[in-house]
Short mmCIF file of C-alpha atoms in Angstrom, two decimals:
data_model
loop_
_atom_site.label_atom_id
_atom_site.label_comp_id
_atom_site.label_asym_id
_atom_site.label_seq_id
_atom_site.Cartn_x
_atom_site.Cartn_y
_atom_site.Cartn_z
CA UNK A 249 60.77 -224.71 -54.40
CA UNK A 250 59.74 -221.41 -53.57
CA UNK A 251 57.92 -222.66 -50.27
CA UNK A 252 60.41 -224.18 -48.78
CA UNK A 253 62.98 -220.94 -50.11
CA UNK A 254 60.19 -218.87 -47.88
CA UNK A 255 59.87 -221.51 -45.14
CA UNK A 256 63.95 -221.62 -45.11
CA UNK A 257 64.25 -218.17 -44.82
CA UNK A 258 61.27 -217.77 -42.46
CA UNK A 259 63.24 -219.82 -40.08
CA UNK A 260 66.77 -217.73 -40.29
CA UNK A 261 64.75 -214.95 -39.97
CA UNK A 262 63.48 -216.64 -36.66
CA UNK A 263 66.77 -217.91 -35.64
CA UNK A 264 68.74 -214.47 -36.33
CA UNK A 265 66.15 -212.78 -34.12
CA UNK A 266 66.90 -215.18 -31.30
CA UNK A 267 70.64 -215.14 -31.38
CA UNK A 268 70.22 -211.47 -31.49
CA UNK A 269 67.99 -211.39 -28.32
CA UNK A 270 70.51 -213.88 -26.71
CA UNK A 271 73.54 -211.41 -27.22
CA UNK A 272 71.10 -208.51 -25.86
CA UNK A 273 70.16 -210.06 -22.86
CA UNK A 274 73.82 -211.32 -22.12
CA UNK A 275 74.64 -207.32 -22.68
CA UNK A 276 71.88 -206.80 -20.50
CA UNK A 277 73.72 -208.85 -17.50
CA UNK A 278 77.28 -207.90 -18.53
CA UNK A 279 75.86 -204.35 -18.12
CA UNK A 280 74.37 -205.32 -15.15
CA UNK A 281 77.35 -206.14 -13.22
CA UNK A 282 79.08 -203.43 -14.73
CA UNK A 283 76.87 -201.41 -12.89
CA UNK A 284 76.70 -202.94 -9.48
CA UNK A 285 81.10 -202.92 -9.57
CA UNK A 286 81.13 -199.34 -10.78
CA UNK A 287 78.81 -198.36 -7.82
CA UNK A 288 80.63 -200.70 -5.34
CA UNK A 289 83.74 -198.89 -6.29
CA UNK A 290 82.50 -195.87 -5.79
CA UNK A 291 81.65 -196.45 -2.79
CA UNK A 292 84.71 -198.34 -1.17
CA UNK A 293 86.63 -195.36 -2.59
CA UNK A 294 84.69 -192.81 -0.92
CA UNK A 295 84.91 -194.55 2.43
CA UNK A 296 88.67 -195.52 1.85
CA UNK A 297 89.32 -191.97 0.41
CA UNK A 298 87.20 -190.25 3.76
CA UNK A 299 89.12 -192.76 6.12
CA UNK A 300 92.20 -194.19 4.68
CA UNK A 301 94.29 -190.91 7.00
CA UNK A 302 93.07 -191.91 10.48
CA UNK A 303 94.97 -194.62 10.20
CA UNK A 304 98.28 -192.50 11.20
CA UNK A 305 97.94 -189.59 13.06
CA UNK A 306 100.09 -186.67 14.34
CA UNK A 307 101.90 -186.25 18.16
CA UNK A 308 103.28 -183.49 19.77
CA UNK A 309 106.30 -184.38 22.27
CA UNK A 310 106.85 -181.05 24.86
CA UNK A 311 109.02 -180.59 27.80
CA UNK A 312 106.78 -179.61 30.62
CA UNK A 313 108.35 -178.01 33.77
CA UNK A 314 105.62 -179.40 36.95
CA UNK A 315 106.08 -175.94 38.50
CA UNK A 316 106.17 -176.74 42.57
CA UNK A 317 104.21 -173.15 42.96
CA UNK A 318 101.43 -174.43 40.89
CA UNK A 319 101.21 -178.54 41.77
CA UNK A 320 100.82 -179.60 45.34
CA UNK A 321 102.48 -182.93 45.46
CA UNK A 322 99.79 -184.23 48.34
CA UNK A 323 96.90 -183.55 45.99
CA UNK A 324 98.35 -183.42 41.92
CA UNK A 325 94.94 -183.80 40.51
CA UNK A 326 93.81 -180.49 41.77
CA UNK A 327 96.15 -178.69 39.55
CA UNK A 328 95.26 -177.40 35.93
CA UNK A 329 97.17 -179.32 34.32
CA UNK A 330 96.11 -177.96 30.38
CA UNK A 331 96.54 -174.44 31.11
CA UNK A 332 100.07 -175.20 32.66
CA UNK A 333 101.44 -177.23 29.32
CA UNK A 334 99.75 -174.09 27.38
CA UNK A 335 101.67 -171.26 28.75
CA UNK A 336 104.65 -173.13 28.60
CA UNK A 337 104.30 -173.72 25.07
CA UNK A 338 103.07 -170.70 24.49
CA UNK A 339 106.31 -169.00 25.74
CA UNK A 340 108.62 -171.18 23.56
CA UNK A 341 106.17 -169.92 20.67
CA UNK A 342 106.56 -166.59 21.47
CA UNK A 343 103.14 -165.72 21.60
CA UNK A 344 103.21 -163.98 25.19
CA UNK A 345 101.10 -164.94 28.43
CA UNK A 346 98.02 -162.89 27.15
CA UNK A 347 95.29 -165.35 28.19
CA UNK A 348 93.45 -165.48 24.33
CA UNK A 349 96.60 -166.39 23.59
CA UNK A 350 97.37 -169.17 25.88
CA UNK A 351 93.76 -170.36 24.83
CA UNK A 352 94.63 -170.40 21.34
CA UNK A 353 97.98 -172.35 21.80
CA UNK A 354 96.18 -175.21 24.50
CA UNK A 355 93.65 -175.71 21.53
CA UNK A 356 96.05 -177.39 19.41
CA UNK A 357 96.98 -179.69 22.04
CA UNK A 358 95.12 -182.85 22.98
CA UNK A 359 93.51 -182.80 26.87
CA UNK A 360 95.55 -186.35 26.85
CA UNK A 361 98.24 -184.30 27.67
CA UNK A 362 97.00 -182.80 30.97
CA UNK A 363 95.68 -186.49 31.86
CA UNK A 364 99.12 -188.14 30.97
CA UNK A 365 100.84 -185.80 33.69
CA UNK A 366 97.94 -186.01 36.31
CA UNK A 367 98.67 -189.77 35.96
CA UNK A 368 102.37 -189.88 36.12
CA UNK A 369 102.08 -187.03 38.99
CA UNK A 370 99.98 -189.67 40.86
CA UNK A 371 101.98 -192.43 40.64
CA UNK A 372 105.62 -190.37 41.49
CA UNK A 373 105.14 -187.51 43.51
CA UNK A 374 108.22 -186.61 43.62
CA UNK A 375 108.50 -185.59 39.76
CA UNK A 376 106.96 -182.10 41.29
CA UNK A 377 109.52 -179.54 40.49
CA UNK A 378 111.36 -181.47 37.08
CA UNK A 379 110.89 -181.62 33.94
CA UNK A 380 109.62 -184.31 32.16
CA UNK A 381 108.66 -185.11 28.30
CA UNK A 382 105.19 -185.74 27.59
CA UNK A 383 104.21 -187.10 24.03
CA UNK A 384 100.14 -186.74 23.30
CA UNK A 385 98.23 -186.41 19.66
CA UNK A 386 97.83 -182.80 18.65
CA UNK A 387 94.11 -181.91 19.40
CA UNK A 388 91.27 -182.88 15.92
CA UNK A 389 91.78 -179.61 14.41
CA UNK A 390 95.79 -179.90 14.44
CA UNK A 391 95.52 -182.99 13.30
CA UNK A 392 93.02 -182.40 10.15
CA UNK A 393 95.48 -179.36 8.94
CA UNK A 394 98.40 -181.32 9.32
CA UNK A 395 96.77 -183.73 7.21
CA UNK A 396 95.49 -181.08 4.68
CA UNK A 397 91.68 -181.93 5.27
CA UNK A 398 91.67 -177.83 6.81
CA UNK A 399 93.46 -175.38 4.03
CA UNK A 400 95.20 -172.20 5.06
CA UNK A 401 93.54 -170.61 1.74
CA UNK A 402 90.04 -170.89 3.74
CA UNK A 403 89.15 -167.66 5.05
CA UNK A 404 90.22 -167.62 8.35
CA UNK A 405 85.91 -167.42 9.83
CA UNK A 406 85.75 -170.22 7.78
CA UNK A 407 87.86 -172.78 9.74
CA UNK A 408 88.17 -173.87 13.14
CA UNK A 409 92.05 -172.64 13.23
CA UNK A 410 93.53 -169.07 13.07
CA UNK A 411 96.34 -167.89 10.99
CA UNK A 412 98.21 -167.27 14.72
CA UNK A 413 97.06 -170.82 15.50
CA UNK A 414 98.90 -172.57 11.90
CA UNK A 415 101.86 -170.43 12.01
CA UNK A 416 102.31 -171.62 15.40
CA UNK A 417 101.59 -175.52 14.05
CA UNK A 418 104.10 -174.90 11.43
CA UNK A 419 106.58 -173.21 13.63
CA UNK A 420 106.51 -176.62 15.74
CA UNK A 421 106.45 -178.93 13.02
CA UNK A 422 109.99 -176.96 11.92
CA UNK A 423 111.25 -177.53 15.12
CA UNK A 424 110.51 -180.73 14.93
CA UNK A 425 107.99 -181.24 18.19
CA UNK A 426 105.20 -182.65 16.13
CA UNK A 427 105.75 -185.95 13.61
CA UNK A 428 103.28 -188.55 12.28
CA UNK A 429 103.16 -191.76 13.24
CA UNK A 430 100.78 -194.70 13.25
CA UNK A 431 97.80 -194.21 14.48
CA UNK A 432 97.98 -197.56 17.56
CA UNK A 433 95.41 -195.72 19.45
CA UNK A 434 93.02 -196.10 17.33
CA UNK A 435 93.05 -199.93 18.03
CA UNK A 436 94.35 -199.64 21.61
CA UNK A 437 91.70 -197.39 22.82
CA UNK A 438 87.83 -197.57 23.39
CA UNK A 439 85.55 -194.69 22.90
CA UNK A 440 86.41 -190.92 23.88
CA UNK A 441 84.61 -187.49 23.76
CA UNK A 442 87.95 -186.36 21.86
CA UNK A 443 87.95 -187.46 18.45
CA UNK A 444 92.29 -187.32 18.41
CA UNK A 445 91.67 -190.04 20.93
CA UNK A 446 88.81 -191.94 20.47
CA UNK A 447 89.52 -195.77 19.37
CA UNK A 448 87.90 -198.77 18.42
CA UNK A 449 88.99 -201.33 21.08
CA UNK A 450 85.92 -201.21 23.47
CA UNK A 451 83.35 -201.59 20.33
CA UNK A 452 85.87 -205.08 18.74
CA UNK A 453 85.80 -206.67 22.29
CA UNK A 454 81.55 -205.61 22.64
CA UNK A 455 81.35 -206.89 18.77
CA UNK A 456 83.32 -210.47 19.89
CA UNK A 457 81.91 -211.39 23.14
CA UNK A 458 77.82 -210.59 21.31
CA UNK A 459 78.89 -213.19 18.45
CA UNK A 460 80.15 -215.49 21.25
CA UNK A 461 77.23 -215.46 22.77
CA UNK A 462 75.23 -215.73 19.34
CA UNK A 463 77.36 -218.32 17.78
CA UNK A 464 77.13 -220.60 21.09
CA UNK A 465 72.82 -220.04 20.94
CA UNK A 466 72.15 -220.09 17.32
CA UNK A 467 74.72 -222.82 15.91
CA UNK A 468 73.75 -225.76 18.28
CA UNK A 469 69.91 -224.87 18.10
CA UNK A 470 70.05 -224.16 14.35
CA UNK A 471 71.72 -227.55 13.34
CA UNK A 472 69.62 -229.53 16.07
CA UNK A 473 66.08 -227.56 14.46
CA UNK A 474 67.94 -228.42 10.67
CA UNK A 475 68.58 -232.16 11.62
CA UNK A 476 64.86 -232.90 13.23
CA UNK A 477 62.78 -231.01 10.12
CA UNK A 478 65.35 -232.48 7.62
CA UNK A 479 65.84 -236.54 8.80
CA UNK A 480 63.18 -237.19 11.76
CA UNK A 481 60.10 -235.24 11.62
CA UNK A 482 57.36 -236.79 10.06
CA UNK A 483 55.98 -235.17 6.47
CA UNK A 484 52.76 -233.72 7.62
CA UNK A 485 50.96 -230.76 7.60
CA UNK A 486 52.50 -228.79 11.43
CA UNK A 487 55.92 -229.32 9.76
CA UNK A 488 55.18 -228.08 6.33
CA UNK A 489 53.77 -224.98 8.61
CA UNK A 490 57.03 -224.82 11.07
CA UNK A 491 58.83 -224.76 7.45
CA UNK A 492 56.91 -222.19 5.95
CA UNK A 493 57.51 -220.07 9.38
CA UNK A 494 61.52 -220.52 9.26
CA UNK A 495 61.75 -219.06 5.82
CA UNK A 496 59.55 -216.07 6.47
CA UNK A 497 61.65 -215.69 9.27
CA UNK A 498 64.85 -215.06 7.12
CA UNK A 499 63.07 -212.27 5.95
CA UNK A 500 61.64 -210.00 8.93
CA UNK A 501 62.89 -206.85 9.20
CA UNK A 502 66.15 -206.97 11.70
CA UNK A 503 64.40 -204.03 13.91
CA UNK A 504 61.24 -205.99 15.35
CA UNK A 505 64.17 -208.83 16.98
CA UNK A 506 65.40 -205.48 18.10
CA UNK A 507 62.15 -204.79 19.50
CA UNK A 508 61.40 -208.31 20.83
CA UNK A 509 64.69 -208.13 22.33
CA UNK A 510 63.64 -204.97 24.24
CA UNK A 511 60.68 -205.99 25.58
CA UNK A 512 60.49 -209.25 26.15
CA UNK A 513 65.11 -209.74 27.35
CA UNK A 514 65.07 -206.37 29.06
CA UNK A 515 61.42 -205.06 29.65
CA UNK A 516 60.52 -208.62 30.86
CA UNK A 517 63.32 -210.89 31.95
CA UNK A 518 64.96 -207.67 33.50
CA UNK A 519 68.90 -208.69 31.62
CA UNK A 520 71.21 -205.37 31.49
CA UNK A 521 70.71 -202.89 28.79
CA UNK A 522 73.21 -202.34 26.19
CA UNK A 523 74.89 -205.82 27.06
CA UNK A 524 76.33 -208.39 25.45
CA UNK A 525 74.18 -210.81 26.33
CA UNK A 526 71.10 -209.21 25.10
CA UNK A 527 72.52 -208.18 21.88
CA UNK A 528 73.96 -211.86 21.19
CA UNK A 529 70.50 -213.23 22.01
CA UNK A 530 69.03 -210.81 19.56
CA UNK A 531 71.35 -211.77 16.70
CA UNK A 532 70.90 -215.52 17.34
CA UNK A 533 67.18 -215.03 17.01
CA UNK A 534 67.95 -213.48 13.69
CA UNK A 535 70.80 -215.98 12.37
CA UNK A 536 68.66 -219.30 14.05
CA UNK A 537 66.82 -219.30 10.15
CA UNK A 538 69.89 -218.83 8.36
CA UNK A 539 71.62 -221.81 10.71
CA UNK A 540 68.81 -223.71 9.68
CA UNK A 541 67.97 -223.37 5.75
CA UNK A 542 71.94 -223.59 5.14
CA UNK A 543 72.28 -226.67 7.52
CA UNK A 544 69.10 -228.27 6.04
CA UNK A 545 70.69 -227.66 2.35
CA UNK A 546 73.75 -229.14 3.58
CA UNK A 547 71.54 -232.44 4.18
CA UNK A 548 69.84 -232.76 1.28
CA UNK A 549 73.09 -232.26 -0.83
CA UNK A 550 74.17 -236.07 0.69
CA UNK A 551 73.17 -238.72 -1.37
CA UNK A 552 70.47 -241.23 -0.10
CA UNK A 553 72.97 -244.17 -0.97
CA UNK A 554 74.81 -242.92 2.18
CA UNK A 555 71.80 -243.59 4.45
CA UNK A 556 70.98 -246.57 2.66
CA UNK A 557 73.98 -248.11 3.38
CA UNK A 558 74.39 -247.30 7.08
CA UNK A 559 70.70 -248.89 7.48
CA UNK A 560 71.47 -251.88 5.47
CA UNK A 561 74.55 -252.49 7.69
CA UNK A 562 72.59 -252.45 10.67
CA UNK A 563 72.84 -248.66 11.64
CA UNK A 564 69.93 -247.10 13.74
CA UNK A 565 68.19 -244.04 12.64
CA UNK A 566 70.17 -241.90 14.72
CA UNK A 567 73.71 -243.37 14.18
CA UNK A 568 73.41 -243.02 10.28
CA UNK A 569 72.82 -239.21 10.66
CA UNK A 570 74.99 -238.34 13.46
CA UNK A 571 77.65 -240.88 12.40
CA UNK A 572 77.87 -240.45 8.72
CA UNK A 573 75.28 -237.83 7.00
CA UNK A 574 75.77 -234.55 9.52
CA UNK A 575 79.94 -235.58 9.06
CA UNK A 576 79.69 -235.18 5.44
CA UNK A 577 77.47 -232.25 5.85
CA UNK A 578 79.47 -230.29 8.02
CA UNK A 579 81.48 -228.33 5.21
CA UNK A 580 77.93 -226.09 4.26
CA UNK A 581 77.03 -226.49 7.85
CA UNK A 582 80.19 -224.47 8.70
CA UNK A 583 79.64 -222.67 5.89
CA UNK A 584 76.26 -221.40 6.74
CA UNK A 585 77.33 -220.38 10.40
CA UNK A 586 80.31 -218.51 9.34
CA UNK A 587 77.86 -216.07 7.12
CA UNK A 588 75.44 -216.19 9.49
CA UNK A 589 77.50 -214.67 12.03
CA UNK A 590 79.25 -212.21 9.33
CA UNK A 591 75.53 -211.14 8.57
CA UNK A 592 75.22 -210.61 12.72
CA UNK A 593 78.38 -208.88 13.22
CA UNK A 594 76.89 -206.01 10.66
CA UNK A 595 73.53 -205.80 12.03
CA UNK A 596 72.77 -202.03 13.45
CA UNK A 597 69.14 -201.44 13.82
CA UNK A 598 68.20 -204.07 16.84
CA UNK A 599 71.46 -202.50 18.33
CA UNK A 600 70.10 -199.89 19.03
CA UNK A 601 66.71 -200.78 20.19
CA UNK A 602 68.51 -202.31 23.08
CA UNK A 603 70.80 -199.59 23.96
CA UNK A 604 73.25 -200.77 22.40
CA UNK A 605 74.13 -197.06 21.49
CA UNK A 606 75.04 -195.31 25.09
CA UNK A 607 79.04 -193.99 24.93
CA UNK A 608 81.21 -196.82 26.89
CA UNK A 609 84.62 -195.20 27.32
CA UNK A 610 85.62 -198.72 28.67
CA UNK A 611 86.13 -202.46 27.54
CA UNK A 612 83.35 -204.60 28.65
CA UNK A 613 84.33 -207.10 31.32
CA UNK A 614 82.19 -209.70 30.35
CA UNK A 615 78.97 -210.42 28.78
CA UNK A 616 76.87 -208.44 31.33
CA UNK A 617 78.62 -205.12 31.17
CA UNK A 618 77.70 -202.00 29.34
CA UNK A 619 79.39 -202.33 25.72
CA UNK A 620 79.28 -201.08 22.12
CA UNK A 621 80.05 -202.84 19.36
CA UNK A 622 81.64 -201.74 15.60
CA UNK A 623 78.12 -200.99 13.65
CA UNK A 624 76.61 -198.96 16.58
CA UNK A 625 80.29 -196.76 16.87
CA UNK A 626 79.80 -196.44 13.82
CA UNK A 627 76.55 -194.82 14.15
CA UNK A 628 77.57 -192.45 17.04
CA UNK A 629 80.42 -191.25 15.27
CA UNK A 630 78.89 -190.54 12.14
CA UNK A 631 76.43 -188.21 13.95
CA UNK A 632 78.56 -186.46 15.91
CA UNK A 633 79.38 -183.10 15.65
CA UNK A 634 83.38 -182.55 15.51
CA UNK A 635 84.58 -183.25 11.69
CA UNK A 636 87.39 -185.74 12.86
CA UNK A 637 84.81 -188.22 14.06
CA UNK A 638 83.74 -188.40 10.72
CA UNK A 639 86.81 -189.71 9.43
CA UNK A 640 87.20 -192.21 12.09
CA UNK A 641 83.76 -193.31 11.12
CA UNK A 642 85.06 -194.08 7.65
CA UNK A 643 87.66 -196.11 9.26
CA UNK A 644 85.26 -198.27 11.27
CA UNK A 645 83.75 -198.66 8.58
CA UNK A 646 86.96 -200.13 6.45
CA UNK A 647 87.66 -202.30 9.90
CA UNK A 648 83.88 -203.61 10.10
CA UNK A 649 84.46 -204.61 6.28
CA UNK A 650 87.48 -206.44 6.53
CA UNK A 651 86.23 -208.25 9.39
CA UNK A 652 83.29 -209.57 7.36
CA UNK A 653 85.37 -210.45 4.19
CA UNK A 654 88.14 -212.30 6.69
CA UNK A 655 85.00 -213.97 8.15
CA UNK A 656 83.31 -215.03 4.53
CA UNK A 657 86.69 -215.92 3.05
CA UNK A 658 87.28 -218.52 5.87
CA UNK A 659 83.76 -219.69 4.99
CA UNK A 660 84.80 -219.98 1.14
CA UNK A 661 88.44 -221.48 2.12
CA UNK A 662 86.44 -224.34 4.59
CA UNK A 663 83.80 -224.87 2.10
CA UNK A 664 86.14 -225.68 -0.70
CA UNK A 665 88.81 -227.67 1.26
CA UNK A 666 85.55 -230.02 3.17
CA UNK A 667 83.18 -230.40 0.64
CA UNK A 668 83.32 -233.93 -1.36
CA UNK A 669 82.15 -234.65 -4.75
CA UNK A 670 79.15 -236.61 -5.10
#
């Protein structure tokens, strides 16, 4: 009796121990994930809290007198356009035609200003001598103490604005010249050397015509590599080595395709720098092993009564995969494409090795032109100098991310609404 009393409580002993290292290492992974949400939090707050306010931005609407004396109506564009708007404003502000002064009022206006009346100047002479209303954003400084990101309890050689300079913001926010809006520029517009109007437009339409051009490579090659290894190429020793190859693929650093893409699309092939074209190529290189393990999963997940079947009926080869195991397939085919090209579209280093990084003011015309695209504006923004790009490089940032999560959710949305039940 009093071995198997020890042998009975030998084994609780054993037992308790084990249910107590099960709880700990469920703790262990609770606390885990704990630990990656806190830290994703933190940092989705930080860029939400950073750019969350260039979202809406602040415009100053001024009536500007095109004084004959000063514009010749044969040649607008000669005239100085800024300094005019300044002294004007400067007037109505009070603050005299001392020329320190005039320079302090024109640096709370945009230079879009001057180039909106060049422009309408050029297209209707004949506005020479009226006056007309002008609405511009507030030049990056404004805008950031409007905002509050620049306090008037800084020491004055400790910001980029003088007291002169927010009394005079203040002044025209009470008279009600300056109001905040939405910031539609910021999607309307492609890149700038002025923060107040630099936007994001060039660097979507550089971003959508590379994954065209990567989606129409990689996709088509991908599935047709997937479907060969996975239902027609003999089990032998060069395909267990072209498999072994794909899946080391999947893990080489993204900046040597940047580098391949360099020398061997533009060093050797001679294609346009900083295109579209050479950056799509790039990224399908890099997405053609994710096309291919996700497609080649998709296969396998189909049962073998399916291709049984279509043989027994009489079905070639080729008709039972084309015609009924790549159909049924096609939800984690899709699947795997989607986040393939999600994975692309936030690629940065082989960006840049291809030049990808040059300021485009402009949208690209096509797939040969000069372009950005959203992780490489990101890039130039963040390491510029003015503070105001920083904050648009926070919003870039929460535009790049909802782009991806749009493009995985549609993934997650296909995947569940395709796939069957075996």
């Amino acid at each position: 009796m009093t071995n198997r009393a020890d042998i009975r409580a030998a084994v609780e002993a054993r037992l308790k121990r084990r249910h107590a290292a099960e709880r700990r290492f469920r703790l262990y992974g609770v606390l885990a994930i704990a630990i990656a949400i806190g830290f994703l939090a933190i940092l989705l707050g930080r860029v939400i809290q950073q750019g969350h306010t260039a979202f809406w931005t602040h415009s100053v609407s001024l009536p500007v007198l095109v004084d004959p004396a000063r514009v010749d109506p044969a040649y607008p564009a000669g005239a100085n356009f800024d300094r005019m708007i300044a002294e004007q404003l400067a007037e109505r502000l009070g603050a005299g035609s001392d020329p320190e002064d005039v320079d302090q009022v024109r640096g709370l206006l945009s230079p879009d200003m001057g180039f909106q009346l060049s422009a309408r100047l050029r297209d209707d002479p004949s506005l020479v001598g009226q006056t007309i209303s002008i609405d511009a954003p507030v030049s990056d400084d404004a805008d950031l103490y409007l905002k509050g990101e620049i306090e008037r309890a800084t020491a004055e050689d400790e910001r980029t604005l003088s007291d002169r300079q927010l009394d005079w913001l203040e002044s025209m926010r009470e008279e009600g010249l300056i109001e905040a809006q939405f910031n539609s520029g910021f999607f309307t517009r492609s890149d700038s050397t002025q923060p107040e109007t630099a936007g994001l437009l060039g660097a979507v339409v550089g971003s959508a015509l590379m994954l065209l051009v990567t989606a129409v490579l990689a996709i088509p090659l991908g599935v047709g590599a997937a479907v060969w290894l996975e239902e027609f190429a003999p089990k032998n020793r060069w395909t267990e080595i072209i498999e072994v190859n794909i899946n080391n693929l999947a893990a080489v650093p993204s900046i040597v395709y940047g580098l391949l893409g360099l020398a061997v699309f533009i060093g050797w092939m001679g294609l346009p720098r900083s295109s579209p074209l050479v950056g799509g190529i790039v990224l399908a290189l890099m997405a053609l092993p994710t096309v291919i393990i996700a497609t080649r999963a998709s296969l396998k997940a189909v049962p073998p009564s399916i291709r049984d079947a279509a043989l027994a009926l009489g079905a070639s080869r080729t008709q039972t995969v084309f015609s009924h195991v790549l159909p049924l397939a096609l939800p984690g085919v899709m699947t795997g494409a989607i986040i393939s090209l999600a994975h692309a579209l936030g690629e940065t280093a082989p960006l840049l090795m291809i030049g990808m990084v040059s300021f485009v003011p402009g949208v690209p015309e096509g797939i040969m032109s000069a372009s950005s695209a959203l992780p490489t504006q990101i890039f130039i923004w963040e390491n510029a100098s003015e503070y105001a790009f920083h904050e648009r490089t926070a919003a870039a940032i929460i535009v790049l991310l909802l782009f991806m999560i749009v493009m995985n959710a549609v993934a997650i949305v296909l995947r569940s609404r395709l796939e069957r039940r075996w």
